[in-house]
Amino acid sequence: MRIVADIPHPQVKITLMSWNGKFLLKFEKGDFEQTYKISEMDVLGDAGAKELIDDEFIEAVLNRFTDMRDAFVSTVRRNG
Protein backbone atom coordinates (compact mmCIF):
# COMPACT_ATOMS: atom_id res chain seq x y z
CA MET A 1 0.00 0.00 0.00
CA ARG A 2 1.35 3.39 -0.99
CA ILE A 3 0.32 6.75 0.43
CA VAL A 4 -0.41 9.07 -2.48
CA ALA A 5 -1.43 12.18 -0.56
CA ASP A 6 -2.48 13.59 2.78
CA ILE A 7 -5.37 15.92 2.05
CA PRO A 8 -5.76 18.74 4.57
CA HIS A 9 -9.14 19.26 6.21
CA PRO A 10 -9.91 21.02 9.51
CA GLN A 11 -12.33 18.37 10.86
CA VAL A 12 -11.04 15.03 9.60
CA LYS A 13 -7.77 13.42 8.55
CA ILE A 14 -7.92 12.37 4.89
CA THR A 15 -5.38 10.03 3.32
CA LEU A 16 -5.39 8.92 -0.32
CA MET A 17 -3.67 5.59 -0.88
CA SER A 18 -3.07 3.31 -3.84
CA TRP A 19 -3.21 -0.46 -3.53
CA ASN A 20 -3.96 -3.42 -5.77
CA GLY A 21 -5.50 -1.44 -8.65
CA LYS A 22 -7.60 0.72 -6.33
CA PHE A 23 -7.46 4.10 -4.72
CA LEU A 24 -8.44 4.13 -1.06
CA LEU A 25 -9.85 7.27 0.51
CA LYS A 26 -9.37 6.94 4.26
CA PHE A 27 -11.09 9.35 6.63
CA GLU A 28 -10.16 9.38 10.34
CA LYS A 29 -11.78 11.24 13.21
CA GLY A 30 -10.93 10.33 16.78
CA ASP A 31 -11.20 6.57 17.27
CA PHE A 32 -13.22 6.01 14.10
CA GLU A 33 -12.32 5.60 10.45
CA GLN A 34 -14.04 5.15 7.12
CA THR A 35 -12.42 3.81 3.96
CA TYR A 36 -13.79 4.06 0.44
CA LYS A 37 -12.28 1.92 -2.34
CA ILE A 38 -12.33 3.25 -5.90
CA SER A 39 -11.14 1.31 -8.91
CA GLU A 40 -8.26 3.11 -10.62
CA MET A 41 -10.21 2.52 -13.85
CA ASP A 42 -13.11 4.69 -12.57
CA VAL A 43 -11.14 7.92 -12.09
CA LEU A 44 -8.42 9.82 -13.93
CA GLY A 45 -5.47 9.19 -11.65
CA ASP A 46 -5.03 10.52 -8.14
CA ALA A 47 -6.34 13.93 -9.21
CA GLY A 48 -9.61 12.27 -10.21
CA ALA A 49 -9.83 10.52 -6.85
CA LYS A 50 -9.23 13.83 -5.04
CA GLU A 51 -12.02 15.49 -7.04
CA LEU A 52 -14.52 13.12 -5.41
CA ILE A 53 -13.93 14.85 -2.07
CA ASP A 54 -16.40 17.69 -2.42
CA ASP A 55 -18.35 19.52 0.30
CA GLU A 56 -21.41 17.28 0.02
CA PHE A 57 -19.31 14.11 0.36
CA ILE A 58 -17.42 15.53 3.37
CA GLU A 59 -20.73 16.42 5.02
CA ALA A 60 -21.96 12.84 4.55
CA VAL A 61 -18.70 11.45 5.95
CA LEU A 62 -18.92 13.71 9.01
CA ASN A 63 -22.56 12.71 9.59
CA ARG A 64 -21.57 9.06 9.37
CA PHE A 65 -18.88 9.65 12.02
CA THR A 66 -21.58 11.09 14.30
CA ASP A 67 -23.75 8.01 13.67
CA MET A 68 -20.80 5.71 14.37
CA ARG A 69 -20.03 7.46 17.65
CA ASP A 70 -23.69 7.41 18.71
CA ALA A 71 -23.99 3.67 17.96
CA PHE A 72 -20.82 2.93 19.91
CA VAL A 73 -21.82 5.03 22.92
CA SER A 74 -25.23 3.32 22.93
CA THR A 75 -23.77 -0.18 22.93
CA VAL A 76 -21.32 0.72 25.71
CA ARG A 77 -24.19 2.06 27.81
CA ARG A 78 -26.27 -1.07 27.23
CA ASN A 79 -23.48 -3.55 27.73
CA GLY A 80 -20.78 -1.77 29.70
Tab-separated table of C-alpha atoms in Angstrom:
chain	number	residue	atom	x	y	z
A	1	MET	CA	0.000	0.000	0.000
A	2	ARG	CA	1.346	3.385	-0.988
A	3	ILE	CA	0.316	6.751	0.428
A	4	VAL	CA	-0.411	9.073	-2.482
A	5	ALA	CA	-1.432	12.185	-0.558
A	6	ASP	CA	-2.479	13.592	2.783
A	7	ILE	CA	-5.372	15.918	2.048
A	8	PRO	CA	-5.755	18.737	4.568
A	9	HIS	CA	-9.143	19.265	6.211
A	10	PRO	CA	-9.910	21.015	9.510
A	11	GLN	CA	-12.327	18.367	10.859
A	12	VAL	CA	-11.042	15.029	9.599
A	13	LYS	CA	-7.766	13.424	8.549
A	14	ILE	CA	-7.918	12.368	4.892
A	15	THR	CA	-5.378	10.029	3.320
A	16	LEU	CA	-5.385	8.916	-0.321
A	17	MET	CA	-3.672	5.588	-0.880
A	18	SER	CA	-3.073	3.310	-3.844
A	19	TRP	CA	-3.209	-0.460	-3.529
A	20	ASN	CA	-3.962	-3.416	-5.772
A	21	GLY	CA	-5.499	-1.437	-8.648
A	22	LYS	CA	-7.604	0.720	-6.332
A	23	PHE	CA	-7.461	4.101	-4.719
A	24	LEU	CA	-8.439	4.126	-1.064
A	25	LEU	CA	-9.846	7.269	0.514
A	26	LYS	CA	-9.373	6.939	4.259
A	27	PHE	CA	-11.086	9.349	6.634
A	28	GLU	CA	-10.164	9.380	10.339
A	29	LYS	CA	-11.785	11.244	13.206
A	30	GLY	CA	-10.928	10.330	16.783
A	31	ASP	CA	-11.202	6.572	17.272
A	32	PHE	CA	-13.216	6.006	14.095
A	33	GLU	CA	-12.316	5.597	10.449
A	34	GLN	CA	-14.043	5.152	7.116
A	35	THR	CA	-12.419	3.805	3.962
A	36	TYR	CA	-13.792	4.057	0.441
A	37	LYS	CA	-12.281	1.920	-2.340
A	38	ILE	CA	-12.335	3.248	-5.903
A	39	SER	CA	-11.136	1.309	-8.910
A	40	GLU	CA	-8.261	3.108	-10.620
A	41	MET	CA	-10.208	2.520	-13.847
A	42	ASP	CA	-13.106	4.689	-12.574
A	43	VAL	CA	-11.137	7.924	-12.092
A	44	LEU	CA	-8.424	9.818	-13.927
A	45	GLY	CA	-5.465	9.190	-11.647
A	46	ASP	CA	-5.027	10.523	-8.142
A	47	ALA	CA	-6.344	13.932	-9.206
A	48	GLY	CA	-9.613	12.271	-10.205
A	49	ALA	CA	-9.835	10.519	-6.849
A	50	LYS	CA	-9.231	13.828	-5.043
A	51	GLU	CA	-12.021	15.486	-7.038
A	52	LEU	CA	-14.519	13.115	-5.407
A	53	ILE	CA	-13.930	14.853	-2.070
A	54	ASP	CA	-16.403	17.695	-2.418
A	55	ASP	CA	-18.350	19.517	0.305
A	56	GLU	CA	-21.408	17.276	0.016
A	57	PHE	CA	-19.309	14.111	0.362
A	58	ILE	CA	-17.417	15.530	3.367
A	59	GLU	CA	-20.730	16.423	5.025
A	60	ALA	CA	-21.963	12.836	4.551
A	61	VAL	CA	-18.697	11.451	5.953
A	62	LEU	CA	-18.919	13.706	9.011
A	63	ASN	CA	-22.565	12.710	9.586
A	64	ARG	CA	-21.569	9.056	9.368
A	65	PHE	CA	-18.882	9.651	12.022
A	66	THR	CA	-21.576	11.086	14.296
A	67	ASP	CA	-23.753	8.009	13.668
A	68	MET	CA	-20.799	5.707	14.367
A	69	ARG	CA	-20.033	7.462	17.652
A	70	ASP	CA	-23.695	7.413	18.715
A	71	ALA	CA	-23.990	3.675	17.961
A	72	PHE	CA	-20.819	2.933	19.906
A	73	VAL	CA	-21.818	5.029	22.922
A	74	SER	CA	-25.231	3.318	22.931
A	75	THR	CA	-23.772	-0.182	22.933
A	76	VAL	CA	-21.323	0.722	25.712
A	77	ARG	CA	-24.193	2.063	27.812
A	78	ARG	CA	-26.273	-1.066	27.228
A	79	ASN	CA	-23.476	-3.551	27.730
A	80	GLY	CA	-20.783	-1.768	29.701
